[in-house]
PDB file of C-alpha atoms in Angstrom:
ATOM      1  CA  UNK A  14      -5.689 -52.022-109.072  1.00  0.00           C
ATOM      2  CA  UNK A  15      -7.121 -48.501-109.200  1.00  0.00           C
ATOM      3  CA  UNK A  16      -5.139 -47.609-106.063  1.00  0.00           C
ATOM      4  CA  UNK A  17      -1.987 -48.938-107.735  1.00  0.00           C
ATOM      5  CA  UNK A  18      -2.663 -46.591-110.640  1.00  0.00           C
ATOM      6  CA  UNK A  19      -3.098 -43.463-108.533  1.00  0.00           C
ATOM      7  CA  UNK A  20      -0.817 -44.440-105.639  1.00  0.00           C
ATOM      8  CA  UNK A  21       1.870 -46.675-107.161  1.00  0.00           C
ATOM      9  CA  UNK A  22       4.337 -48.503-104.945  1.00  0.00           C
ATOM     10  CA  UNK A  23       7.675 -46.732-104.880  1.00  0.00           C
ATOM     11  CA  UNK A  24      11.177 -47.710-103.860  1.00  0.00           C
ATOM     12  CA  UNK A  25      11.723 -46.424-100.320  1.00  0.00           C
ATOM     13  CA  UNK A  26      15.197 -45.219-101.273  1.00  0.00           C
ATOM     14  CA  UNK A  27      14.948 -43.548-104.700  1.00  0.00           C
ATOM     15  CA  UNK A  28      11.135 -43.314-105.137  1.00  0.00           C
ATOM     16  CA  UNK A  29      11.194 -45.150-108.458  1.00  0.00           C
ATOM     17  CA  UNK A  30       7.888 -46.929-109.231  1.00  0.00           C
ATOM     18  CA  UNK A  31       8.245 -50.670-108.550  1.00  0.00           C
ATOM     19  CA  UNK A  32       6.039 -53.762-108.376  1.00  0.00           C
ATOM     20  CA  UNK A  33       3.524 -53.787-105.552  1.00  0.00           C
ATOM     21  CA  UNK A  34       5.222 -56.651-103.694  1.00  0.00           C
ATOM     22  CA  UNK A  35       8.698 -55.076-103.709  1.00  0.00           C
ATOM     23  CA  UNK A  36      10.342 -52.817-101.155  1.00  0.00           C
ATOM     24  CA  UNK A  37      13.235 -51.397-103.141  1.00  0.00           C
ATOM     25  CA  UNK A  38      14.145 -51.317-106.819  1.00  0.00           C
ATOM     26  CA  UNK A  39      16.836 -53.548-108.270  1.00  0.00           C
ATOM     27  CA  UNK A  40      19.429 -50.776-108.298  1.00  0.00           C
ATOM     28  CA  UNK A  41      18.878 -49.796-104.671  1.00  0.00           C
ATOM     29  CA  UNK A  42      18.820 -53.426-103.562  1.00  0.00           C
ATOM     30  CA  UNK A  43      22.535 -53.488-104.379  1.00  0.00           C
ATOM     31  CA  UNK A  44      23.058 -50.820-101.689  1.00  0.00           C
ATOM     32  CA  UNK A  45      21.717 -52.985 -98.862  1.00  0.00           C
ATOM     33  CA  UNK A  46      24.697 -54.111 -96.815  1.00  0.00           C
ATOM     34  CA  UNK A  47      23.996 -57.725 -95.908  1.00  0.00           C
ATOM     35  CA  UNK A  48      26.302 -59.179 -93.255  1.00  0.00           C
ATOM     36  CA  UNK A  49      27.080 -62.511 -94.924  1.00  0.00           C
ATOM     37  CA  UNK A  50      27.305 -64.050 -91.439  1.00  0.00           C
ATOM     38  CA  UNK A  51      27.367 -67.822 -91.173  1.00  0.00           C
ATOM     39  CA  UNK A  52      25.102 -69.170 -88.438  1.00  0.00           C
ATOM     40  CA  UNK A  53      27.289 -70.752 -85.774  1.00  0.00           C
ATOM     41  CA  UNK A  54      30.453 -68.837 -86.702  1.00  0.00           C
ATOM     42  CA  UNK A  55      31.982 -66.106 -84.583  1.00  0.00           C
ATOM     43  CA  UNK A  56      30.705 -62.629 -85.480  1.00  0.00           C
ATOM     44  CA  UNK A  57      30.161 -59.206 -83.923  1.00  0.00           C
ATOM     45  CA  UNK A  58      26.905 -60.263 -82.270  1.00  0.00           C
ATOM     46  CA  UNK A  59      28.286 -63.444 -80.733  1.00  0.00           C
ATOM     47  CA  UNK A  60      31.231 -61.525 -79.296  1.00  0.00           C
ATOM     48  CA  UNK A  61      28.943 -58.960 -77.651  1.00  0.00           C
ATOM     49  CA  UNK A  62      26.437 -61.551 -76.448  1.00  0.00           C
ATOM     50  CA  UNK A  63      29.124 -63.661 -74.798  1.00  0.00           C
ATOM     51  CA  UNK A  64      29.932 -60.708 -72.554  1.00  0.00           C
ATOM     52  CA  UNK A  65      26.301 -60.662 -71.395  1.00  0.00           C
ATOM     53  CA  UNK A  66      25.085 -64.270 -71.371  1.00  0.00           C
ATOM     54  CA  UNK A  67      26.039 -67.724 -72.707  1.00  0.00           C
ATOM     55  CA  UNK A  68      24.849 -67.692 -76.312  1.00  0.00           C
ATOM     56  CA  UNK A  69      24.850 -70.620 -78.721  1.00  0.00           C
ATOM     57  CA  UNK A  70      24.650 -69.157 -82.246  1.00  0.00           C
ATOM     58  CA  UNK A  71      23.966 -65.734 -83.727  1.00  0.00           C
ATOM     59  CA  UNK A  72      22.905 -64.270 -87.055  1.00  0.00           C
ATOM     60  CA  UNK A  73      22.100 -60.829 -88.482  1.00  0.00           C
ATOM     61  CA  UNK A  74      20.667 -60.202 -91.930  1.00  0.00           C
ATOM     62  CA  UNK A  75      21.900 -56.636 -92.472  1.00  0.00           C
ATOM     63  CA  UNK A  76      24.277 -54.048 -91.121  1.00  0.00           C
ATOM     64  CA  UNK A  77      22.275 -51.248 -89.521  1.00  0.00           C
ATOM     65  CA  UNK A  78      23.707 -47.919 -90.616  1.00  0.00           C
ATOM     66  CA  UNK A  79      22.438 -44.550 -89.446  1.00  0.00           C
ATOM     67  CA  UNK A  80      20.774 -42.719 -92.358  1.00  0.00           C
ATOM     68  CA  UNK A  81      21.440 -45.759 -94.541  1.00  0.00           C
ATOM     69  CA  UNK A  82      19.060 -47.955 -96.482  1.00  0.00           C
ATOM     70  CA  UNK A  83      18.886 -50.580 -93.737  1.00  0.00           C
ATOM     71  CA  UNK A  84      17.643 -47.926 -91.299  1.00  0.00           C
ATOM     72  CA  UNK A  85      14.963 -46.854 -93.785  1.00  0.00           C
ATOM     73  CA  UNK A  86      13.820 -50.465 -94.147  1.00  0.00           C
ATOM     74  CA  UNK A  87      13.541 -51.023 -90.391  1.00  0.00           C
ATOM     75  CA  UNK A  88      11.724 -47.716 -89.933  1.00  0.00           C
ATOM     76  CA  UNK A  89       9.248 -48.617 -92.677  1.00  0.00           C
ATOM     77  CA  UNK A  90       8.498 -51.775 -90.723  1.00  0.00           C
ATOM     78  CA  UNK A  91       8.261 -50.233 -87.266  1.00  0.00           C
ATOM     79  CA  UNK A  92       6.934 -46.735 -87.753  1.00  0.00           C
ATOM     80  CA  UNK A  93       5.238 -46.543 -91.171  1.00  0.00           C
ATOM     81  CA  UNK A  94       2.533 -49.203 -90.615  1.00  0.00           C
ATOM     82  CA  UNK A  95       4.098 -51.531 -93.189  1.00  0.00           C
ATOM     83  CA  UNK A  96       3.944 -54.856 -91.397  1.00  0.00           C
ATOM     84  CA  UNK A  97       4.453 -56.670 -94.723  1.00  0.00           C
ATOM     85  CA  UNK A  98       8.079 -55.496 -94.715  1.00  0.00           C
ATOM     86  CA  UNK A  99       8.615 -58.221 -92.120  1.00  0.00           C
ATOM     87  CA  UNK A 100       7.816 -60.871 -94.718  1.00  0.00           C
ATOM     88  CA  UNK A 101      10.225 -59.331 -97.209  1.00  0.00           C
ATOM     89  CA  UNK A 102      13.010 -59.377 -94.605  1.00  0.00           C
ATOM     90  CA  UNK A 103      12.163 -62.981 -93.749  1.00  0.00           C
ATOM     91  CA  UNK A 104      12.339 -63.959 -97.426  1.00  0.00           C
ATOM     92  CA  UNK A 105      15.768 -62.343 -97.691  1.00  0.00           C
ATOM     93  CA  UNK A 106      16.809 -64.213 -94.556  1.00  0.00           C
ATOM     94  CA  UNK A 107      15.723 -67.623 -95.815  1.00  0.00           C
ATOM     95  CA  UNK A 108      17.808 -67.065 -98.945  1.00  0.00           C
ATOM     96  CA  UNK A 109      20.912 -66.638 -96.770  1.00  0.00           C
ATOM     97  CA  UNK A 110      20.479 -68.476 -93.463  1.00  0.00           C
ATOM     98  CA  UNK A 111      21.381 -72.148 -93.118  1.00  0.00           C
ATOM     99  CA  UNK A 112      20.912 -73.585 -89.624  1.00  0.00           C
ATOM    100  CA  UNK A 113      22.974 -76.621 -90.600  1.00  0.00           C
ATOM    101  CA  UNK A 114      22.895 -79.031 -87.629  1.00  0.00           C
ATOM    102  CA  UNK A 115      21.952 -76.341 -85.088  1.00  0.00           C
ATOM    103  CA  UNK A 116      18.272 -75.834 -85.861  1.00  0.00           C
ATOM    104  CA  UNK A 117      16.462 -74.501 -82.766  1.00  0.00           C
ATOM    105  CA  UNK A 118      13.397 -76.093 -81.182  1.00  0.00           C
ATOM    106  CA  UNK A 119      11.254 -72.991 -81.561  1.00  0.00           C
ATOM    107  CA  UNK A 120      11.283 -69.282 -82.365  1.00  0.00           C
ATOM    108  CA  UNK A 121      10.514 -66.505 -79.898  1.00  0.00           C
ATOM    109  CA  UNK A 122      10.341 -62.821 -80.806  1.00  0.00           C
ATOM    110  CA  UNK A 123      10.816 -59.879 -78.466  1.00  0.00           C
ATOM    111  CA  UNK A 124       7.345 -58.827 -77.268  1.00  0.00           C
ATOM    112  CA  UNK A 125       5.840 -55.367 -77.120  1.00  0.00           C
ATOM    113  CA  UNK A 126       4.178 -53.976 -74.032  1.00  0.00           C
ATOM    114  CA  UNK A 127       0.371 -54.119 -74.539  1.00  0.00           C
ATOM    115  CA  UNK A 128       0.115 -50.308 -74.648  1.00  0.00           C
ATOM    116  CA  UNK A 129       2.766 -50.058 -77.363  1.00  0.00           C
ATOM    117  CA  UNK A 130       1.207 -52.956 -79.280  1.00  0.00           C
ATOM    118  CA  UNK A 131      -2.098 -51.094 -79.283  1.00  0.00           C
ATOM    119  CA  UNK A 132      -0.399 -47.888 -80.443  1.00  0.00           C
ATOM    120  CA  UNK A 133       1.434 -49.591 -83.316  1.00  0.00           C
ATOM    121  CA  UNK A 134      -1.321 -52.059 -84.191  1.00  0.00           C
ATOM    122  CA  UNK A 135       1.044 -54.996 -84.675  1.00  0.00           C
ATOM    123  CA  UNK A 136       4.297 -56.464 -83.413  1.00  0.00           C
ATOM    124  CA  UNK A 137       6.843 -55.800 -86.161  1.00  0.00           C
ATOM    125  CA  UNK A 138       8.524 -59.154 -85.474  1.00  0.00           C
ATOM    126  CA  UNK A 139       5.517 -61.470 -85.725  1.00  0.00           C
ATOM    127  CA  UNK A 140       5.126 -61.753 -89.502  1.00  0.00           C
ATOM    128  CA  UNK A 141       8.896 -62.058 -89.851  1.00  0.00           C
ATOM    129  CA  UNK A 142       8.955 -64.872 -87.272  1.00  0.00           C
ATOM    130  CA  UNK A 143       5.937 -66.657 -88.718  1.00  0.00           C
ATOM    131  CA  UNK A 144       7.423 -66.579 -92.218  1.00  0.00           C
ATOM    132  CA  UNK A 145      10.658 -68.124 -90.942  1.00  0.00           C
ATOM    133  CA  UNK A 146       8.641 -70.682 -88.974  1.00  0.00           C
ATOM    134  CA  UNK A 147       6.818 -71.824 -92.085  1.00  0.00           C
ATOM    135  CA  UNK A 148       9.937 -71.976 -94.263  1.00  0.00           C
ATOM    136  CA  UNK A 149      12.108 -73.900 -91.783  1.00  0.00           C
ATOM    137  CA  UNK A 150       9.265 -75.918 -90.215  1.00  0.00           C
ATOM    138  CA  UNK A 151      10.147 -74.624 -86.745  1.00  0.00           C
ATOM    139  CA  UNK A 152       7.282 -73.739 -84.442  1.00  0.00           C
ATOM    140  CA  UNK A 153       7.007 -70.290 -82.900  1.00  0.00           C
ATOM    141  CA  UNK A 154       5.616 -69.068 -79.597  1.00  0.00           C
ATOM    142  CA  UNK A 155       4.481 -65.444 -79.334  1.00  0.00           C
ATOM    143  CA  UNK A 156       3.235 -65.914 -75.774  1.00  0.00           C
ATOM    144  CA  UNK A 157       6.276 -67.413 -74.036  1.00  0.00           C
ATOM    145  CA  UNK A 158       7.847 -64.044 -73.178  1.00  0.00           C
ATOM    146  CA  UNK A 159       5.802 -61.150 -71.855  1.00  0.00           C
ATOM    147  CA  UNK A 160       6.900 -57.570 -71.390  1.00  0.00           C
ATOM    148  CA  UNK A 161       5.806 -56.130 -68.066  1.00  0.00           C
ATOM    149  CA  UNK A 162       7.062 -52.602 -68.482  1.00  0.00           C
ATOM    150  CA  UNK A 163       6.424 -49.879 -71.041  1.00  0.00           C
ATOM    151  CA  UNK A 164       9.608 -48.462 -72.510  1.00  0.00           C
ATOM    152  CA  UNK A 165      10.600 -45.968 -75.159  1.00  0.00           C
ATOM    153  CA  UNK A 166      11.835 -47.475 -78.434  1.00  0.00           C
ATOM    154  CA  UNK A 167      15.590 -48.148 -78.449  1.00  0.00           C
ATOM    155  CA  UNK A 168      15.952 -45.955 -81.528  1.00  0.00           C
ATOM    156  CA  UNK A 169      14.810 -42.919 -79.553  1.00  0.00           C
ATOM    157  CA  UNK A 170      16.893 -43.524 -76.412  1.00  0.00           C
ATOM    158  CA  UNK A 171      20.278 -42.005 -75.812  1.00  0.00           C
ATOM    159  CA  UNK A 172      23.142 -44.357 -74.961  1.00  0.00           C
ATOM    160  CA  UNK A 173      22.898 -43.738 -71.213  1.00  0.00           C
ATOM    161  CA  UNK A 174      19.242 -44.770 -71.047  1.00  0.00           C
ATOM    162  CA  UNK A 175      19.796 -47.809 -73.260  1.00  0.00           C
ATOM    163  CA  UNK A 176      22.194 -49.087 -70.626  1.00  0.00           C
ATOM    164  CA  UNK A 177      19.806 -48.478 -67.726  1.00  0.00           C
ATOM    165  CA  UNK A 178      18.108 -51.852 -67.812  1.00  0.00           C
ATOM    166  CA  UNK A 179      15.706 -53.194 -65.219  1.00  0.00           C
ATOM    167  CA  UNK A 180      14.502 -56.525 -66.562  1.00  0.00           C
ATOM    168  CA  UNK A 181      10.973 -55.870 -67.867  1.00  0.00           C
ATOM    169  CA  UNK A 182      10.471 -59.421 -69.156  1.00  0.00           C
ATOM    170  CA  UNK A 183       9.154 -62.644 -67.677  1.00  0.00           C
ATOM    171  CA  UNK A 184       8.132 -66.111 -68.818  1.00  0.00           C
ATOM    172  CA  UNK A 185       4.428 -66.833 -69.140  1.00  0.00           C
ATOM    173  CA  UNK A 186       4.926 -70.592 -68.640  1.00  0.00           C
ATOM    174  CA  UNK A 187       7.644 -73.096 -67.725  1.00  0.00           C
ATOM    175  CA  UNK A 188      10.138 -74.134 -70.384  1.00  0.00           C
ATOM    176  CA  UNK A 189      13.033 -76.536 -69.994  1.00  0.00           C
ATOM    177  CA  UNK A 190      15.464 -78.482 -72.132  1.00  0.00           C
ATOM    178  CA  UNK A 191      14.866 -76.364 -75.236  1.00  0.00           C
ATOM    179  CA  UNK A 192      17.047 -74.545 -77.742  1.00  0.00           C
ATOM    180  CA  UNK A 193      15.293 -71.225 -78.352  1.00  0.00           C
ATOM    181  CA  UNK A 194      16.052 -68.804 -81.158  1.00  0.00           C
ATOM    182  CA  UNK A 195      15.382 -65.294 -79.880  1.00  0.00           C
ATOM    183  CA  UNK A 196      14.418 -62.814 -82.616  1.00  0.00           C
ATOM    184  CA  UNK A 197      14.706 -59.017 -82.531  1.00  0.00           C
ATOM    185  CA  UNK A 198      14.853 -56.232 -85.105  1.00  0.00           C
ATOM    186  CA  UNK A 199      18.077 -54.314 -84.366  1.00  0.00           C
ATOM    187  CA  UNK A 200      20.942 -55.435 -82.134  1.00  0.00           C
ATOM    188  CA  UNK A 201      22.536 -52.439 -80.423  1.00  0.00           C
ATOM    189  CA  UNK A 202      23.847 -52.906 -76.869  1.00  0.00           C
ATOM    190  CA  UNK A 203      22.404 -56.396 -76.508  1.00  0.00           C
ATOM    191  CA  UNK A 204      20.609 -55.507 -73.281  1.00  0.00           C
ATOM    192  CA  UNK A 205      17.155 -56.465 -74.548  1.00  0.00           C
ATOM    193  CA  UNK A 206      18.098 -59.923 -75.773  1.00  0.00           C
ATOM    194  CA  UNK A 207      20.255 -60.492 -72.687  1.00  0.00           C
ATOM    195  CA  UNK A 208      17.343 -59.684 -70.367  1.00  0.00           C
ATOM    196  CA  UNK A 209      15.132 -62.210 -72.134  1.00  0.00           C
ATOM    197  CA  UNK A 210      17.913 -64.769 -72.481  1.00  0.00           C
ATOM    198  CA  UNK A 211      18.513 -64.858 -68.734  1.00  0.00           C
ATOM    199  CA  UNK A 212      14.816 -65.439 -68.092  1.00  0.00           C
ATOM    200  CA  UNK A 213      14.960 -68.427 -70.456  1.00  0.00           C
ATOM    201  CA  UNK A 214      18.284 -69.751 -69.174  1.00  0.00           C
ATOM    202  CA  UNK A 215      17.278 -69.488 -65.520  1.00  0.00           C
ATOM    203  CA  UNK A 216      14.024 -71.343 -66.186  1.00  0.00           C
ATOM    204  CA  UNK A 217      15.706 -74.665 -66.869  1.00  0.00           C
ATOM    205  CA  UNK A 218      18.241 -76.521 -68.984  1.00  0.00           C
ATOM    206  CA  UNK A 219      17.702 -74.259 -71.996  1.00  0.00           C
ATOM    207  CA  UNK A 220      19.964 -72.868 -74.700  1.00  0.00           C
ATOM    208  CA  UNK A 221      19.560 -69.522 -76.462  1.00  0.00           C
ATOM    209  CA  UNK A 222      20.578 -68.365 -79.936  1.00  0.00           C
ATOM    210  CA  UNK A 223      19.935 -64.924 -81.418  1.00  0.00           C
ATOM    211  CA  UNK A 224      18.698 -63.776 -84.825  1.00  0.00           C
ATOM    212  CA  UNK A 225      18.208 -60.107 -85.718  1.00  0.00           C
ATOM    213  CA  UNK A 226      17.170 -58.231 -88.816  1.00  0.00           C
ATOM    214  CA  UNK A 227      20.138 -55.873 -88.460  1.00  0.00           C
ATOM    215  CA  UNK A 228      23.167 -55.310 -86.261  1.00  0.00           C
ATOM    216  CA  UNK A 229      24.244 -51.796 -85.336  1.00  0.00           C
ATOM    217  CA  UNK A 230      27.841 -51.592 -86.545  1.00  0.00           C
TER     218      UNK A 230
END
């Protein structure tokens, strides 16, 4: 409580003092551009994914805009040691996402290379995934996919290097006959999710859907 008095929580956009469990104030919340995608319908992610691998369903919570509020939110999560932002994003997702009759068998988030995980101290997708898992009663598996190669964050790569993809992922155990929802933070070229999707698809009679916090428009 004393820390709240001397270091109050502030809106990441306008710096107005807000409740400790909030990320943005009510006024700035109106400036977040949610996608309003319907899970299972055609959207910008499904169109891009279908050029890379056979995808089942896709969903994005927000539109990722350079220098916009969505970028600030993602950066708070990834680079400002605010893991709890993942729960906030998951709560916003559960208010908007209806799996209907296409609920996946389990949730898998994009892993970090051990060195990067140590540097950051947490995987920015884990709390997000676990919150969704609890709400929808879908199990998650943080160990299914492992990253075998250290790479610079997508946000700091130029377009040429984003496209230079040597698959750094592998499965840690067999999986077959499952519908897996693959979770990432920002969808840009789709190379990351495609690399993981092919590992899952080639492992057996599996299906892959994609959920991201934001899509780069």
